[in-house]
Short mmCIF file of C-alpha atoms in Angstrom, two decimals:
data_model
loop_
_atom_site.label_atom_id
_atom_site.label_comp_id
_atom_site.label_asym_id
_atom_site.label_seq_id
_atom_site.Cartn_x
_atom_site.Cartn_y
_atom_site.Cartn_z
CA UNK A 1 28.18 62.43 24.26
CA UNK A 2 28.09 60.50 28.05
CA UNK A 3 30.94 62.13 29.94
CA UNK A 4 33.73 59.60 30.33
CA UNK A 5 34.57 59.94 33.63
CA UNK A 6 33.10 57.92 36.40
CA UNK A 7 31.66 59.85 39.63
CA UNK A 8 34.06 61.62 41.98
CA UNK A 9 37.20 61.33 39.13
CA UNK A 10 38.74 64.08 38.35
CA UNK A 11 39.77 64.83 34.56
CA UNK A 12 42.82 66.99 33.86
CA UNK A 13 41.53 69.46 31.52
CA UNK A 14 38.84 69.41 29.44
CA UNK A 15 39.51 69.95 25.58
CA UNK A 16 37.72 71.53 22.59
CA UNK A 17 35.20 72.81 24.59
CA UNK A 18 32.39 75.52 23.63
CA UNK A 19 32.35 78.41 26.10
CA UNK A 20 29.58 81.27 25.35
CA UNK A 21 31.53 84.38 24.43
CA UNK A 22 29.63 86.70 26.86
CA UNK A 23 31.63 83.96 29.59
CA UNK A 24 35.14 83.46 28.05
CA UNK A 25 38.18 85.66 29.65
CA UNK A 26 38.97 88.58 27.81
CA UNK A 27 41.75 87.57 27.12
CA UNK A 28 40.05 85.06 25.07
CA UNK A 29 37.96 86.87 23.23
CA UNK A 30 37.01 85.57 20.07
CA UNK A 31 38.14 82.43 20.68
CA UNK A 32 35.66 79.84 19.59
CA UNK A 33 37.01 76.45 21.12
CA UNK A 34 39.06 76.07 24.39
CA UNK A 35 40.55 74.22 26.26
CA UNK A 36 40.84 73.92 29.75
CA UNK A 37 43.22 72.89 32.06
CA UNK A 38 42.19 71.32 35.75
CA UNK A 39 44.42 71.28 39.18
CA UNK A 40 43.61 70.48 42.37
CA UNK A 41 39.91 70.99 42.20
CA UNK A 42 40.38 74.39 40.14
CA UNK A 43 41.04 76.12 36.65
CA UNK A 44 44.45 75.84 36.22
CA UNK A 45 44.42 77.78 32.68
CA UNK A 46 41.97 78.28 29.62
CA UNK A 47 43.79 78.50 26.23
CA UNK A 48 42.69 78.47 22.42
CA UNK A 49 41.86 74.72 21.64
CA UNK A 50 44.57 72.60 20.19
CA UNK A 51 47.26 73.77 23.15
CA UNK A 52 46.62 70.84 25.71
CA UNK A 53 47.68 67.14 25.00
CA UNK A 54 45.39 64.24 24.27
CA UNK A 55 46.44 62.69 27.41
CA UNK A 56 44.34 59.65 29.00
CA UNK A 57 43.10 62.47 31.80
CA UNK A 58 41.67 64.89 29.32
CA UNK A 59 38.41 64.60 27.97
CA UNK A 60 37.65 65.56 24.31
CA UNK A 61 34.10 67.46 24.81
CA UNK A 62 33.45 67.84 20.68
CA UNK A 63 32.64 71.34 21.05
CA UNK A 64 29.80 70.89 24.19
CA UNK A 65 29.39 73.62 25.91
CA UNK A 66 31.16 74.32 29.56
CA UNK A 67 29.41 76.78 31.97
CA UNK A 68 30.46 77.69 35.39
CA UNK A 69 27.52 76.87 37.72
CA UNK A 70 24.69 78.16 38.68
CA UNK A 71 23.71 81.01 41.23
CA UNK A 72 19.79 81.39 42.15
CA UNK A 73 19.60 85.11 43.74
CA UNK A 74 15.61 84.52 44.63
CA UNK A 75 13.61 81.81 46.01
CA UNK A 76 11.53 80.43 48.27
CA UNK A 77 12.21 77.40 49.69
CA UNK A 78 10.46 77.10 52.96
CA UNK A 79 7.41 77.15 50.37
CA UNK A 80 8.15 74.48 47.55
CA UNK A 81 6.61 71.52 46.71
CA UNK A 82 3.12 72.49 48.61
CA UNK A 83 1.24 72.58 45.57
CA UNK A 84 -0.04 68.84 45.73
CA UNK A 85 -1.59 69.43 48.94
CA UNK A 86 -2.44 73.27 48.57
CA UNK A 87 -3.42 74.78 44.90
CA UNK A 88 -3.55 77.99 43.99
CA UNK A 89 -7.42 77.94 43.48
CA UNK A 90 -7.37 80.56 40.33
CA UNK A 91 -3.97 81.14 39.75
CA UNK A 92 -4.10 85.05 41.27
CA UNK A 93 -1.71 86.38 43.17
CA UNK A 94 -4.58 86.76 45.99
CA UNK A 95 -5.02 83.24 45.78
CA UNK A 96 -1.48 82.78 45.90
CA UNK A 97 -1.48 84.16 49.49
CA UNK A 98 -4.60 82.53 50.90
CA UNK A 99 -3.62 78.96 49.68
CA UNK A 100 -0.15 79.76 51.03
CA UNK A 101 -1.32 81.23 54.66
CA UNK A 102 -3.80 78.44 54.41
CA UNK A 103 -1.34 75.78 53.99
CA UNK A 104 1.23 77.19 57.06
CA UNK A 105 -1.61 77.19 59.32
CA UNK A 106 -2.19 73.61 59.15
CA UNK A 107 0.99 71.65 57.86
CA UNK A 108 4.43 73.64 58.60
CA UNK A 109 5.68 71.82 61.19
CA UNK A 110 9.66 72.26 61.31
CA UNK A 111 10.17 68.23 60.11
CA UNK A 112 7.80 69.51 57.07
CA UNK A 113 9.51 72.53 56.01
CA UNK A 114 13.22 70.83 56.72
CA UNK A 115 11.94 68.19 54.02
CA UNK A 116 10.62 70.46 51.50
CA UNK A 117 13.71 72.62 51.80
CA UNK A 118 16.47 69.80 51.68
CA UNK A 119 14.08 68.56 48.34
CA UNK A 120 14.56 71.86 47.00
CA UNK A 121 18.62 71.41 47.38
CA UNK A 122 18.84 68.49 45.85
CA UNK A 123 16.74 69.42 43.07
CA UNK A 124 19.49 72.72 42.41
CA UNK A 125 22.47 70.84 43.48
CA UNK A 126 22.05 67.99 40.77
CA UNK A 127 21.25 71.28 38.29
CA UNK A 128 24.20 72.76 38.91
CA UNK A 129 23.25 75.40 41.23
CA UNK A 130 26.26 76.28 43.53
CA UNK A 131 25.14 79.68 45.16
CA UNK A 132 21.13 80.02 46.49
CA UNK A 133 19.78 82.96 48.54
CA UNK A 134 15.90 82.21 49.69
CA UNK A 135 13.65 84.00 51.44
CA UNK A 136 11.90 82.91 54.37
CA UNK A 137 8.74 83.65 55.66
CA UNK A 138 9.39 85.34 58.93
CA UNK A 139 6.46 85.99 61.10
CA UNK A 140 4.38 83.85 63.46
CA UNK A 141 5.92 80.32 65.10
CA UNK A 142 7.66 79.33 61.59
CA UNK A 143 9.55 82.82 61.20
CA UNK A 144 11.16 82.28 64.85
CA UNK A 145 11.56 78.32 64.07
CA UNK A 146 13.01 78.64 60.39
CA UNK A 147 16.10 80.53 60.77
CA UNK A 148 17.65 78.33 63.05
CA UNK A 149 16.89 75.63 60.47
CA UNK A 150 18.70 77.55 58.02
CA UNK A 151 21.83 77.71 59.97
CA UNK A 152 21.64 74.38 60.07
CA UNK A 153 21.32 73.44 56.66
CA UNK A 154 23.80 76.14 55.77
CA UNK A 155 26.18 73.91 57.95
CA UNK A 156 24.61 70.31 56.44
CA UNK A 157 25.04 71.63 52.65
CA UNK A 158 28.61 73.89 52.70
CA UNK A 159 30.51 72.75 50.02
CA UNK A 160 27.30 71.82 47.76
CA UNK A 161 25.35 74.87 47.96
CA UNK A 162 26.24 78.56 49.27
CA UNK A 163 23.02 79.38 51.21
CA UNK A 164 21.92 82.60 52.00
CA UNK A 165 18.97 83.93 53.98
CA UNK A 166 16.09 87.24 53.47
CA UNK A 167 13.72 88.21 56.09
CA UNK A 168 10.33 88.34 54.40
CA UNK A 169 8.31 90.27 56.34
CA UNK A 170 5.95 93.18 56.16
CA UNK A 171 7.74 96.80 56.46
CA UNK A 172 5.26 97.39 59.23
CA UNK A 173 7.09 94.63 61.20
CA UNK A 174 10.06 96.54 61.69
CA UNK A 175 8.07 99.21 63.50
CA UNK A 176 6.87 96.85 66.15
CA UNK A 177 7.85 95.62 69.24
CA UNK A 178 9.04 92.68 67.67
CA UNK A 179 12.02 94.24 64.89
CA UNK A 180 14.81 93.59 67.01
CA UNK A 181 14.29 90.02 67.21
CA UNK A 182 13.49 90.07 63.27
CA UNK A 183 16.82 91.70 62.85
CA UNK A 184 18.45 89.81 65.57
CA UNK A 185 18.07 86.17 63.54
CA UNK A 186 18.98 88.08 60.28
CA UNK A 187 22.41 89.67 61.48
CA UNK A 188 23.20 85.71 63.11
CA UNK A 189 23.18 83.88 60.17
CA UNK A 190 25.80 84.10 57.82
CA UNK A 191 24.65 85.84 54.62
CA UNK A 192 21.45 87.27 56.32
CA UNK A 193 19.83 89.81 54.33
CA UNK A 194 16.86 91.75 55.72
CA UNK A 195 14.11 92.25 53.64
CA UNK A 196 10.34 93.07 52.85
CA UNK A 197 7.43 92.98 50.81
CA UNK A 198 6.59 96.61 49.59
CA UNK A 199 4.08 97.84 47.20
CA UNK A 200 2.92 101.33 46.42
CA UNK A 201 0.13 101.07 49.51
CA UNK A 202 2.22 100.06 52.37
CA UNK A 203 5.62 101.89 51.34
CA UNK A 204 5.73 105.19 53.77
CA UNK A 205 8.97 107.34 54.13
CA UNK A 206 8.72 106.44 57.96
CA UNK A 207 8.24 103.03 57.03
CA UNK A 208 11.79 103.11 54.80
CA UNK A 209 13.64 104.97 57.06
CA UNK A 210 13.55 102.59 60.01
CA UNK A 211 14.14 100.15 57.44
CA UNK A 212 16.96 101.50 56.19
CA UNK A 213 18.17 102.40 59.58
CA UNK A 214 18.24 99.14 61.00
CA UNK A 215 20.14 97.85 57.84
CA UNK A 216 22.69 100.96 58.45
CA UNK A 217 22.54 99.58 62.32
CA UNK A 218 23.15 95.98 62.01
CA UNK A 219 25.61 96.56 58.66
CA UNK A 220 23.01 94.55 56.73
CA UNK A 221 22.13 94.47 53.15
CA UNK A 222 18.54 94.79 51.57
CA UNK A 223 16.47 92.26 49.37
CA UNK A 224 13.23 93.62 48.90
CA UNK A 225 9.99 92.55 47.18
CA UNK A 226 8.92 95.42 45.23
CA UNK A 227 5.70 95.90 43.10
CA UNK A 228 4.42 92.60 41.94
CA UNK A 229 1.40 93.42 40.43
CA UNK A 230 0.27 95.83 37.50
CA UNK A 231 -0.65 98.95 39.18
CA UNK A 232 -0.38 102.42 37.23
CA UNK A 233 0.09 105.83 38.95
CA UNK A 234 3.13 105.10 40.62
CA UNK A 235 5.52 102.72 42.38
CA UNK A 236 7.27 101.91 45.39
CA UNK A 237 10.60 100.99 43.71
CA UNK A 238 10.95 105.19 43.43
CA UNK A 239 10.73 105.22 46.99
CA UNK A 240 13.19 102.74 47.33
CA UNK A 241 15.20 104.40 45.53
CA UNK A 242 15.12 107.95 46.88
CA UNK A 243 15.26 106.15 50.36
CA UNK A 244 18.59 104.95 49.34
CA UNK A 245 19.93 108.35 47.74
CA UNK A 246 18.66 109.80 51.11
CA UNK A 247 20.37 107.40 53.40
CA UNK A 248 23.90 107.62 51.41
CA UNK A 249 23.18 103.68 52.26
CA UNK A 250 26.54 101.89 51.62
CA UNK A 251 25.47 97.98 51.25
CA UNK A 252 23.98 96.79 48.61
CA UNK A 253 20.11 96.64 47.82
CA UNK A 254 18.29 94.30 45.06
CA UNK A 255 14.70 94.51 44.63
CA UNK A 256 12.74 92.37 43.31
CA UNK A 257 9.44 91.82 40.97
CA UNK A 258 9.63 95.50 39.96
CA UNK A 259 6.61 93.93 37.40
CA UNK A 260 4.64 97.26 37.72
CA UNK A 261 7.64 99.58 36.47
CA UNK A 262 5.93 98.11 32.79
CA UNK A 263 2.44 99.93 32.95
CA UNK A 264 3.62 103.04 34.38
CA UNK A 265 4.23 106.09 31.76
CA UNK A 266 7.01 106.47 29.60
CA UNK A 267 8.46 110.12 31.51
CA UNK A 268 7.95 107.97 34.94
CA UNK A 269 10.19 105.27 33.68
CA UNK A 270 13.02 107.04 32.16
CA UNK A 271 12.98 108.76 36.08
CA UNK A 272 12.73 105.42 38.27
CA UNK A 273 15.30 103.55 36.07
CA UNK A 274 17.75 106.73 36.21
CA UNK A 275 17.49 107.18 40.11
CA UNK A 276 18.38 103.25 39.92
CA UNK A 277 21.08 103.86 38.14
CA UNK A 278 22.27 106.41 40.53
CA UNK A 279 21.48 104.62 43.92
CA UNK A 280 23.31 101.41 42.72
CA UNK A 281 20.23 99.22 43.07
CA UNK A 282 20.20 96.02 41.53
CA UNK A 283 17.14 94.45 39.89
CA UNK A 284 16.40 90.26 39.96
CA UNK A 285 13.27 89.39 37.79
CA UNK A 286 11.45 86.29 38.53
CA UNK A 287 10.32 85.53 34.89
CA UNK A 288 8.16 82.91 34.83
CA UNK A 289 6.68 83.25 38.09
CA UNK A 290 5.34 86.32 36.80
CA UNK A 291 4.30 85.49 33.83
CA UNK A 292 2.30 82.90 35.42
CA UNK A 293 0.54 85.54 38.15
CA UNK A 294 0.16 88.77 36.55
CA UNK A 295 -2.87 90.29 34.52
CA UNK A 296 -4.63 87.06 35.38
CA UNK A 297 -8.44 87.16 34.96
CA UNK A 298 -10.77 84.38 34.40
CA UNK A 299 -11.62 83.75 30.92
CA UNK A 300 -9.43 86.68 29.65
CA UNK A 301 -6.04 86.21 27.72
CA UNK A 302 -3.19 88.38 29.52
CA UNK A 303 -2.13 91.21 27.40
CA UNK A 304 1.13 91.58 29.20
CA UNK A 305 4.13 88.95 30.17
CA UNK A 306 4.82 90.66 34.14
CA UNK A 307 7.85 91.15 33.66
CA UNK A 308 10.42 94.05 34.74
CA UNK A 309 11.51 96.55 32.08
CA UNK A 310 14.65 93.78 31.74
CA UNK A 311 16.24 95.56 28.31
CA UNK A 312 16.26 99.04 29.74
CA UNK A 313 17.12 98.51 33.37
CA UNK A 314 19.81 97.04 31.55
CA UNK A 315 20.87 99.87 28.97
CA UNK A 316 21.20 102.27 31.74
CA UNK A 317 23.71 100.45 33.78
CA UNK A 318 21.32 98.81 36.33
CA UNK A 319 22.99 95.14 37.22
CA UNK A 320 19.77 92.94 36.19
CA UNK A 321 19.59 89.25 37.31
CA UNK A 322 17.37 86.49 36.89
CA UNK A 323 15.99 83.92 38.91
CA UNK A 324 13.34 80.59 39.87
CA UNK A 325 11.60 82.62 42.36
CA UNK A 326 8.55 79.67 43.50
CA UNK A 327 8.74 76.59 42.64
CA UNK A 328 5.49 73.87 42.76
CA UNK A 329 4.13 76.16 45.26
CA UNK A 330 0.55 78.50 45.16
CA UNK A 331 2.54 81.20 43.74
CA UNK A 332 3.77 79.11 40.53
CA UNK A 333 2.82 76.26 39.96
CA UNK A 334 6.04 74.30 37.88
CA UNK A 335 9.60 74.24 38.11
CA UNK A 336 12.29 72.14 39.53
CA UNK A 337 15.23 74.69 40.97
CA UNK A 338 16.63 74.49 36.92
CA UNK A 339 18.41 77.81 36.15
CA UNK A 340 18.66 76.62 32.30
CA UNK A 341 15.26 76.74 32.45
CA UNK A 342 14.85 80.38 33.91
CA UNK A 343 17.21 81.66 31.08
CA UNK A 344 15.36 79.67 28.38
CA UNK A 345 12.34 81.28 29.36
CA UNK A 346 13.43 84.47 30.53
CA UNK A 347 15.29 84.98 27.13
CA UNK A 348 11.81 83.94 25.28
CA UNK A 349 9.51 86.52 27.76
CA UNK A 350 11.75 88.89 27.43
CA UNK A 351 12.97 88.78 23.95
CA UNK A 352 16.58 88.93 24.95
CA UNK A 353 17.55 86.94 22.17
CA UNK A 354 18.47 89.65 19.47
CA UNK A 355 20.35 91.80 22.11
CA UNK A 356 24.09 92.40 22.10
CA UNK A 357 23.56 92.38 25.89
CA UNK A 358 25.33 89.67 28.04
CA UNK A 359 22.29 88.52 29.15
CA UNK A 360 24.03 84.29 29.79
CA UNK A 361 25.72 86.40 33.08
CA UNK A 362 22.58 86.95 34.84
CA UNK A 363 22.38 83.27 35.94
CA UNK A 364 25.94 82.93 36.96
CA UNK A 365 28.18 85.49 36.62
CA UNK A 366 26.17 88.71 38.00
CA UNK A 367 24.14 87.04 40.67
CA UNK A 368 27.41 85.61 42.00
CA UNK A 369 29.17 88.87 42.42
CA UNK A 370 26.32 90.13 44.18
CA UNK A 371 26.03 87.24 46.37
CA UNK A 372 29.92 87.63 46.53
CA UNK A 373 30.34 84.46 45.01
CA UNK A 374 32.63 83.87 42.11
CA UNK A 375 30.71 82.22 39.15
CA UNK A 376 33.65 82.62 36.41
CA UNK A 377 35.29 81.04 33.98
CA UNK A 378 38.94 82.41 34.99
CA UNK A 379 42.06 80.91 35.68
CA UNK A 380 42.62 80.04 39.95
CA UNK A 381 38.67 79.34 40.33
CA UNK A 382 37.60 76.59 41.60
CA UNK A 383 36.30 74.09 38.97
CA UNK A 384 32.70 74.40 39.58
CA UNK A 385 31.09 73.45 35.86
CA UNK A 386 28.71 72.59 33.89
CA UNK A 387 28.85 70.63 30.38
CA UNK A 388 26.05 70.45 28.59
CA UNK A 389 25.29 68.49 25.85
CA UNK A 390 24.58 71.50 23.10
CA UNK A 391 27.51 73.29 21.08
CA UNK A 392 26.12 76.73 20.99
CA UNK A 393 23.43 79.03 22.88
CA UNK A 394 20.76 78.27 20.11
CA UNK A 395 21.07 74.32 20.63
CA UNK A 396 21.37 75.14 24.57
CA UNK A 397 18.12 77.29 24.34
CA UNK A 398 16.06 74.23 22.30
CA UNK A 399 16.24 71.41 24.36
CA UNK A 400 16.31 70.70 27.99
CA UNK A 401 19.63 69.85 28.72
CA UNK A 402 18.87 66.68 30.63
CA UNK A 403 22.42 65.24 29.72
CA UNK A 404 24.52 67.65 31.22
CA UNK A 405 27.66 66.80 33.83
CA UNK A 406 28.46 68.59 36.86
CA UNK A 407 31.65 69.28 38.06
CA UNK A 408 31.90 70.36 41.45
CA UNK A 409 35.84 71.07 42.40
CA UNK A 410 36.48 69.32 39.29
CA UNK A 411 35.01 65.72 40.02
CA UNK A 412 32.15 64.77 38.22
CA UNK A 413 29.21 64.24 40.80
CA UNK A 414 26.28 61.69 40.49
CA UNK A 415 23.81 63.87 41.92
CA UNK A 416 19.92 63.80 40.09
CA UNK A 417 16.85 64.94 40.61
CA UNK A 418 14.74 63.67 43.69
CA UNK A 419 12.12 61.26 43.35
CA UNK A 420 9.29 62.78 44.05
CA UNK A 421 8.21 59.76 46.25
CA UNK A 422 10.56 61.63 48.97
CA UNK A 423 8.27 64.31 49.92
CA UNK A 424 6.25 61.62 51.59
CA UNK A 425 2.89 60.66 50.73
CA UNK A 426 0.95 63.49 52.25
CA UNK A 427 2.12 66.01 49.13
#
């Protein structure tokens, strides 16, 4: 069905639409078709279907599916859309950094990374993303250049996009000379997160508790890379977490990755995901990104997916979230900024299909709370939706979903994909 409003109308309330039951009110539950009524750019009320009036400002959905938008909790956008230029030459997460490093060192100019960046947005926005926090590489001439760019484009895209900031640094960094200056650019942009790339090699206690300090300083949250890659014998998410327990540490903390909490033993598990638990951590796991990098060898089929212990982080009460992660870039090589397409494929990896779990919140929902956004379907939020063209999560999870309407403050927008011819010829 084409959506018969033209751009920037308004509809009064949307009728006999599908809303997935892990996203209706409560109050609702149960309810298999609603209605929903629109005012002033928000939800006015949702009610069982059949309550509001075929009026000529309602629109009759026939049972598609409304979502509330997007939020993308991990990403990288001063990296996307280098691939053309800069392949990953064997699809390992070593040659993930050197084509990377490689490619910085001769083309990331600020004009370059501002284009690559404001590609990325455009690709979410006309998605449906509303809420995006990216990390940025922070060392070197582009980690003092890029944060003032993100200020700016925090300022360019309010209203569109809720972006947020992560230092992505080595831990080492903030034991240099240079930490307060790290921190400084962090703690000066609205929604700056500090973070860091730990794995079980480079994790020290020292090394967390300045880390941790600084956070506890500057009143600063953590986003933290944390074990992507397969190693066995231990990880530095337990560090994390003890670090955490030790500190009392008040803001929140999500780590990422987490892919080698899969190969470690069963007994080690059970611990790591209970101190979790405890410490309030949240988890965000970057499915198809690591599917694509982990237990790569040439000439060898991978015998696992690389992907966090998603089902039981879960179970025991850990808030689990996923997200795009890379996107075109040496690290993975697809992608467009398309949540549907992280849940499609996050669902399939992780085989969160036959789960009671309310696994359609970690796009939307849970990553906005933690991002303190609000991605619900509730009465008094602003109309921020999505209607796709599929009347239930199996139809939803089978095709594409290139026919779905966005509703930003409850006008329909005309927003699509980039060309790709806008990168400019050198990509």
């Amino acid at each position: 069905m084409t959506f018969p409003f033209s751009v920037d109308q308004s509809p009064s309330g949307l009728l006999n639409a599908s809303i997935p039951k892990d996203l209706l009110p409560s109050a609702l539950a149960g309810s298999k078709l609603c209605d929903i009524a629109l005012e002033n750019g928000h939800i006015a009320e949702i009610v069982p279907a059949g309550q509001l009036p075929h009026t000529s400002g309602n629109v009759d959905l026939k049972r598609q599916m409304v979502w509330p938008c997007f939020a993308d909790s991990h990403t990288h956008l001063d990296k996307a859309f280098i691939w053309d230029r800069t392949p990953n030459p064997d699809g390992t997460f070593m040659g993930a950094l050197q084509a990377t490093t490689q490619d910085r060192e001769a083309y990331w100019t600020e004009a370059d990374v501002e284009r690559r960046m404001e590609f990325s947005l455009h690709c979410a926005y006309a998605h449906g993303t509303s809420t995006i926090r990216t990390h940025l590489d922070t060392f070197g001439v582009h980690g003092a250049r890029v944060w003032p760019l993100l200020r700016r484009l925090q300022k360019k895209w309010a209203g569109k996009i809720a972006l947020q900031g992560v230092s992505l640094t080595m831990p080492e960094r903030y034991m240099g000379e240079d930490r307060d200056g790290i921190v400084r650019s962090v703690a000066e942009t609205e929604g700056g997160v500090l973070g860091a790339v730990l794995m079980k090699h480079n994790t020290t206690e020292d090394a967390l508790d300045v880390l941790f300090g600084l956070a506890t300083e500057y009143g600063l949250e953590l986003d933290l890379h944390v074990d992507e890659n397969g190693e066995t014998g231990g990880t530095a998410l337990e560090l994390v977490a003890q670090a955490a327990l030790r500190h009392r540490f008040r803001h929140k903390i999500l780590c990422g990755h987490c892919c080698s909490l899969t190969v470690q033993d069963d007994a080690d598990q059970t611990r790591i995901i209970s101190l979790l638990a405890e410490a309030g951590i949240g988890i965000v796991s970057l499915p198809l990104c690591n599917m694509y990098l982990q237990d790569r060898t040439a000439g060898r089929t991978p015998r696992w997916r690389g992907v966090t212990l998603l089902q039981e982080l879960d179970a025991a009460g850990v808030p689990v979230m996923l997200a795009s992660d890379n996107v075109r870039d040496p690290f993975y090589a697809y992608g467009d900024f398309d949540m549907h397409e992280i849940l499609q494929g996050g669902t399939r990896i992780g085989h969160l299909d036959h789960t009671i779990r309310p696994w359609v919140q970690s796009v939307n929902t849970r990553p906005g709370d933690w991002m303190g956004r609000n991605h619900r379907l509730e009465k008094g939020a602003v109309a921020d939706l999505i209607v796709f063209p599929a009347r239930n999560m199996n139809e939803w999870m089978s095709r594409n979903q290139t026919g779905r309407t966005v509703l930003r403050a409850g006008r329909v927008i005309d927003a699509v994909p980039p060309a790709y011819e806008t990168l400019g010829g050198d990509l």
